PDB file of C-alpha atoms in Angstrom:
ATOM      1  CA  UNK S  20       0.199   0.041   0.041  1.00 45.00           C
ATOM      2  CA  UNK S  21       1.585   3.335  -1.072  1.00 45.00           C
ATOM      3  CA  UNK S  22       0.025   6.070   1.104  1.00 49.00           C
ATOM      4  CA  UNK S  23       1.710   8.747  -1.177  1.00 53.00           C
ATOM      5  CA  UNK S  24      -1.118  11.607  -2.429  1.00 50.00           C
ATOM      6  CA  UNK S  25      -1.036  11.306  -6.010  1.00 51.00           C
ATOM      7  CA  UNK S  26      -0.541  14.691  -7.983  1.00 53.00           C
ATOM      8  CA  UNK S  27      -2.521  15.543 -10.845  1.00 57.00           C
ATOM      9  CA  UNK S  28       0.204  15.603 -13.365  1.00 86.00           C
ATOM     10  CA  UNK S  29       4.108  14.273 -13.783  1.00 90.00           C
ATOM     11  CA  UNK S  30       6.426  17.085 -13.150  1.00 94.00           C
ATOM     12  CA  UNK S  31       7.630  19.051 -16.190  1.00 95.00           C
ATOM     13  CA  UNK S  32      10.987  18.880 -17.464  1.00 96.00           C
ATOM     14  CA  UNK S  33      11.472  22.331 -15.833  1.00 97.00           C
ATOM     15  CA  UNK S  34      10.390  21.302 -12.636  1.00 97.00           C
ATOM     16  CA  UNK S  35      12.619  18.240 -12.674  1.00 97.00           C
ATOM     17  CA  UNK S  36      15.533  20.493 -13.740  1.00 97.00           C
ATOM     18  CA  UNK S  37      14.853  23.136 -10.650  1.00 98.00           C
ATOM     19  CA  UNK S  38      14.892  19.986  -8.286  1.00 98.00           C
ATOM     20  CA  UNK S  39      18.375  19.264  -9.475  1.00 98.00           C
ATOM     21  CA  UNK S  40      19.807  22.704  -9.099  1.00 97.00           C
ATOM     22  CA  UNK S  41      18.354  22.858  -5.417  1.00 97.00           C
ATOM     23  CA  UNK S  42      18.895  19.662  -4.156  1.00 98.00           C
ATOM     24  CA  UNK S  43      22.727  19.884  -3.803  1.00 98.00           C
ATOM     25  CA  UNK S  44      25.223  18.672  -1.005  1.00 98.00           C
ATOM     26  CA  UNK S  45      28.056  20.564   0.161  1.00 97.00           C
ATOM     27  CA  UNK S  46      29.643  17.334   0.964  1.00 97.00           C
ATOM     28  CA  UNK S  47      28.902  13.420   0.751  1.00 98.00           C
ATOM     29  CA  UNK S  48      30.466  10.989   3.100  1.00 97.00           C
ATOM     30  CA  UNK S  49      29.727   7.514   3.879  1.00 98.00           C
ATOM     31  CA  UNK S  50      27.788   8.724   7.057  1.00 98.00           C
ATOM     32  CA  UNK S  51      25.686  11.017   4.811  1.00 98.00           C
ATOM     33  CA  UNK S  52      24.921   7.829   2.556  1.00 98.00           C
ATOM     34  CA  UNK S  53      23.998   5.684   5.761  1.00 98.00           C
ATOM     35  CA  UNK S  54      21.752   8.618   6.816  1.00 98.00           C
ATOM     36  CA  UNK S  55      19.808   9.447   3.815  1.00 98.00           C
ATOM     37  CA  UNK S  56      19.656   5.459   3.151  1.00 98.00           C
ATOM     38  CA  UNK S  57      18.264   5.452   6.569  1.00 98.00           C
ATOM     39  CA  UNK S  58      15.631   8.249   5.837  1.00 98.00           C
ATOM     40  CA  UNK S  59      14.844   6.487   2.777  1.00 98.00           C
ATOM     41  CA  UNK S  60      14.128   3.266   4.461  1.00 98.00           C
ATOM     42  CA  UNK S  61      12.071   4.994   7.218  1.00 98.00           C
ATOM     43  CA  UNK S  62       9.709   6.631   4.499  1.00 98.00           C
ATOM     44  CA  UNK S  63       9.293   3.086   2.613  1.00 98.00           C
ATOM     45  CA  UNK S  64       8.215   1.561   6.089  1.00 98.00           C
ATOM     46  CA  UNK S  65       5.928   4.293   6.752  1.00 97.00           C
ATOM     47  CA  UNK S  66       4.246   3.760   3.369  1.00 97.00           C
ATOM     48  CA  UNK S  67       4.986  -0.053   3.413  1.00 97.00           C
ATOM     49  CA  UNK S  68       6.221   0.505   0.103  1.00 98.00           C
ATOM     50  CA  UNK S  69       7.906  -2.499  -1.751  1.00 98.00           C
ATOM     51  CA  UNK S  70      11.004  -0.921  -2.573  1.00 98.00           C
ATOM     52  CA  UNK S  71      14.777  -1.617  -2.689  1.00 98.00           C
ATOM     53  CA  UNK S  72      16.982   1.559  -1.964  1.00 98.00           C
ATOM     54  CA  UNK S  73      20.532   1.847  -3.285  1.00 98.00           C
ATOM     55  CA  UNK S  74      23.106   4.745  -2.990  1.00 98.00           C
ATOM     56  CA  UNK S  75      26.314   4.674  -4.839  1.00 98.00           C
ATOM     57  CA  UNK S  76      29.570   7.120  -4.645  1.00 97.00           C
ATOM     58  CA  UNK S  77      31.762   7.057  -7.639  1.00 93.00           C
ATOM     59  CA  UNK S  78      32.018   2.910  -8.298  1.00 91.00           C
ATOM     60  CA  UNK S  79      31.249   1.829  -4.728  1.00 97.00           C
ATOM     61  CA  UNK S  80      28.012   0.738  -3.206  1.00 98.00           C
ATOM     62  CA  UNK S  81      27.479   2.844   0.021  1.00 98.00           C
ATOM     63  CA  UNK S  82      24.194   1.869   1.011  1.00 98.00           C
ATOM     64  CA  UNK S  83      21.551  -0.732   0.107  1.00 98.00           C
ATOM     65  CA  UNK S  84      18.303  -2.057   1.419  1.00 98.00           C
ATOM     66  CA  UNK S  85      15.726  -4.315   0.257  1.00 98.00           C
ATOM     67  CA  UNK S  86      12.173  -3.933   1.969  1.00 98.00           C
ATOM     68  CA  UNK S  87       9.396  -6.658   1.902  1.00 97.00           C
ATOM     69  CA  UNK S  88       7.789  -7.152  -1.155  1.00 98.00           C
ATOM     70  CA  UNK S  89      10.898  -5.692  -3.121  1.00 98.00           C
ATOM     71  CA  UNK S  90      12.419  -8.574  -5.666  1.00 97.00           C
ATOM     72  CA  UNK S  91      15.823  -9.265  -7.459  1.00 97.00           C
ATOM     73  CA  UNK S  92      14.245  -7.249 -10.161  1.00 97.00           C
ATOM     74  CA  UNK S  93      14.170  -4.261  -8.118  1.00 98.00           C
ATOM     75  CA  UNK S  94      18.157  -4.598  -8.088  1.00 98.00           C
ATOM     76  CA  UNK S  95      17.847  -4.981 -11.795  1.00 98.00           C
ATOM     77  CA  UNK S  96      16.062  -1.757 -12.321  1.00 98.00           C
ATOM     78  CA  UNK S  97      18.419  -0.052  -9.545  1.00 98.00           C
ATOM     79  CA  UNK S  98      21.394  -0.663 -11.898  1.00 98.00           C
ATOM     80  CA  UNK S  99      19.961   0.638 -15.185  1.00 98.00           C
ATOM     81  CA  UNK S 100      18.687   3.518 -13.877  1.00 98.00           C
ATOM     82  CA  UNK S 101      21.828   4.472 -11.830  1.00 98.00           C
ATOM     83  CA  UNK S 102      23.806   3.640 -15.105  1.00 98.00           C
ATOM     84  CA  UNK S 103      21.465   6.800 -16.978  1.00 98.00           C
ATOM     85  CA  UNK S 104      22.481   8.943 -13.690  1.00 98.00           C
ATOM     86  CA  UNK S 105      26.226   7.933 -14.579  1.00 97.00           C
ATOM     87  CA  UNK S 106      26.305   8.924 -18.020  1.00 97.00           C
ATOM     88  CA  UNK S 107      23.676  11.522 -18.317  1.00 98.00           C
ATOM     89  CA  UNK S 108      24.748  13.521 -15.077  1.00 98.00           C
ATOM     90  CA  UNK S 109      20.893  14.039 -14.229  1.00 98.00           C
ATOM     91  CA  UNK S 110      18.048  12.179 -12.804  1.00 98.00           C
ATOM     92  CA  UNK S 111      16.976   9.219 -14.786  1.00 98.00           C
ATOM     93  CA  UNK S 112      13.280  10.565 -14.733  1.00 98.00           C
ATOM     94  CA  UNK S 113      14.606  13.727 -16.207  1.00 98.00           C
ATOM     95  CA  UNK S 114      16.411  11.968 -18.804  1.00 98.00           C
ATOM     96  CA  UNK S 115      13.297   9.938 -20.057  1.00 97.00           C
ATOM     97  CA  UNK S 116      11.359  12.944 -19.545  1.00 97.00           C
ATOM     98  CA  UNK S 117      13.316  15.027 -22.126  1.00 97.00           C
ATOM     99  CA  UNK S 118      13.136  12.230 -24.611  1.00 97.00           C
ATOM    100  CA  UNK S 119       9.241  12.263 -24.181  1.00 96.00           C
ATOM    101  CA  UNK S 120       9.239  16.179 -24.564  1.00 95.00           C
ATOM    102  CA  UNK S 121      11.038  15.702 -27.935  1.00 96.00           C
ATOM    103  CA  UNK S 122       8.362  13.195 -28.946  1.00 96.00           C
ATOM    104  CA  UNK S 123      10.290  10.283 -28.723  1.00 96.00           C
ATOM    105  CA  UNK S 124      11.526   7.720 -26.278  1.00 95.00           C
ATOM    106  CA  UNK S 125      14.677   6.947 -24.748  1.00 96.00           C
ATOM    107  CA  UNK S 126      14.687   3.272 -25.640  1.00 95.00           C
ATOM    108  CA  UNK S 127      13.837   4.818 -29.583  1.00 95.00           C
ATOM    109  CA  UNK S 128      16.422   7.483 -29.513  1.00 96.00           C
ATOM    110  CA  UNK S 129      19.261   6.824 -27.228  1.00 96.00           C
ATOM    111  CA  UNK S 130      20.823   4.078 -28.963  1.00 95.00           C
ATOM    112  CA  UNK S 131      21.890   2.384 -25.578  1.00 96.00           C
ATOM    113  CA  UNK S 132      21.224  -1.008 -24.863  1.00 96.00           C
ATOM    114  CA  UNK S 133      17.546  -0.994 -22.928  1.00 95.00           C
ATOM    115  CA  UNK S 134      19.080  -3.970 -20.899  1.00 96.00           C
ATOM    116  CA  UNK S 135      21.817  -2.137 -19.388  1.00 98.00           C
ATOM    117  CA  UNK S 136      20.047   1.491 -19.198  1.00 98.00           C
ATOM    118  CA  UNK S 137      16.399   2.711 -18.226  1.00 98.00           C
ATOM    119  CA  UNK S 138      15.613   6.439 -18.036  1.00 97.00           C
ATOM    120  CA  UNK S 139      12.678   5.602 -15.767  1.00 97.00           C
ATOM    121  CA  UNK S 140      12.030   7.752 -12.469  1.00 97.00           C
ATOM    122  CA  UNK S 141      13.761   6.639  -9.419  1.00 98.00           C
ATOM    123  CA  UNK S 142      17.645   7.303  -9.546  1.00 98.00           C
ATOM    124  CA  UNK S 143      19.075  10.971  -8.880  1.00 98.00           C
ATOM    125  CA  UNK S 144      22.225  12.231  -8.922  1.00 98.00           C
ATOM    126  CA  UNK S 145      24.183  12.960  -5.725  1.00 98.00           C
ATOM    127  CA  UNK S 146      25.841  16.507  -6.678  1.00 98.00           C
ATOM    128  CA  UNK S 147      28.414  18.225  -4.641  1.00 98.00           C
ATOM    129  CA  UNK S 148      28.812  22.115  -5.051  1.00 97.00           C
ATOM    130  CA  UNK S 149      32.026  22.393  -6.472  1.00 97.00           C
ATOM    131  CA  UNK S 150      32.560  18.828  -7.548  1.00 97.00           C
ATOM    132  CA  UNK S 151      29.669  17.979  -9.635  1.00 97.00           C
ATOM    133  CA  UNK S 152      27.860  14.584  -9.787  1.00 98.00           C
ATOM    134  CA  UNK S 153      29.356  12.166  -7.544  1.00 98.00           C
ATOM    135  CA  UNK S 154      27.057   9.368  -7.083  1.00 98.00           C
ATOM    136  CA  UNK S 155      23.363   8.626  -7.304  1.00 98.00           C
ATOM    137  CA  UNK S 156      20.513   7.577  -4.794  1.00 98.00           C
ATOM    138  CA  UNK S 157      18.140   5.196  -6.317  1.00 98.00           C
ATOM    139  CA  UNK S 158      14.689   3.602  -5.537  1.00 98.00           C
ATOM    140  CA  UNK S 159      12.822   0.935  -7.244  1.00 98.00           C
ATOM    141  CA  UNK S 160       9.608  -0.690  -6.901  1.00 98.00           C
ATOM    142  CA  UNK S 161       7.001   1.817  -7.169  1.00 98.00           C
ATOM    143  CA  UNK S 162       5.375   3.347 -10.506  1.00 97.00           C
ATOM    144  CA  UNK S 163       8.365   5.489 -11.986  1.00 96.00           C
ATOM    145  CA  UNK S 164       7.075   9.018 -10.760  1.00 97.00           C
ATOM    146  CA  UNK S 165       6.576   7.828  -7.111  1.00 97.00           C
ATOM    147  CA  UNK S 166      10.009   5.942  -7.157  1.00 98.00           C
ATOM    148  CA  UNK S 167      11.009   9.757  -8.155  1.00 98.00           C
ATOM    149  CA  UNK S 168       9.087  11.675  -5.503  1.00 97.00           C
ATOM    150  CA  UNK S 169      10.308   9.563  -2.838  1.00 98.00           C
ATOM    151  CA  UNK S 170      14.001  10.194  -3.480  1.00 98.00           C
ATOM    152  CA  UNK S 171      13.409  13.541  -3.961  1.00 98.00           C
ATOM    153  CA  UNK S 172      11.232  13.991  -0.931  1.00 98.00           C
ATOM    154  CA  UNK S 173      14.181  12.220   1.094  1.00 98.00           C
ATOM    155  CA  UNK S 174      16.688  14.567  -0.449  1.00 98.00           C
ATOM    156  CA  UNK S 175      14.620  17.473   0.614  1.00 98.00           C
ATOM    157  CA  UNK S 176      14.168  16.573   4.093  1.00 98.00           C
ATOM    158  CA  UNK S 177      18.067  15.533   4.390  1.00 98.00           C
ATOM    159  CA  UNK S 178      19.094  18.881   2.878  1.00 97.00           C
ATOM    160  CA  UNK S 179      16.804  20.815   5.090  1.00 93.00           C
ATOM    161  CA  UNK S 180      14.812  21.956   1.976  1.00 73.00           C
TER     162      UNK S 180
END
């Protein structure tokens, strides 16, 4: 059961870009990854959301949790969405939205293997001021816009927005 209140429409490209501009860390340590991941677990438990959660910095996984109802498929989705963030430096949902805004799809136009890349909502860049994108935080298990919104909500709380 997902207790999130659905919004009338998905966020626009401009709204997604604004989220990325404001959700920036001053630093991002192992302890930050643990605290952010724990916050996401707390949000997911409150909502009984059957999700898997992943936080990467560089090539290292700093946090992973699989909540009841999640499956190994969620880990595969996490990897595919995370690769989009790593390649484009933007949220996986924003990348997919940019393709849709051009009247196409990521799958049809990116020329990337859909078994390795998924521009679906749920992976958001970990951006550090002065350093740029250094990692990602990813949720998988809900409809893509809800995966994205859960990550954004956690980032907003963590960063005190």
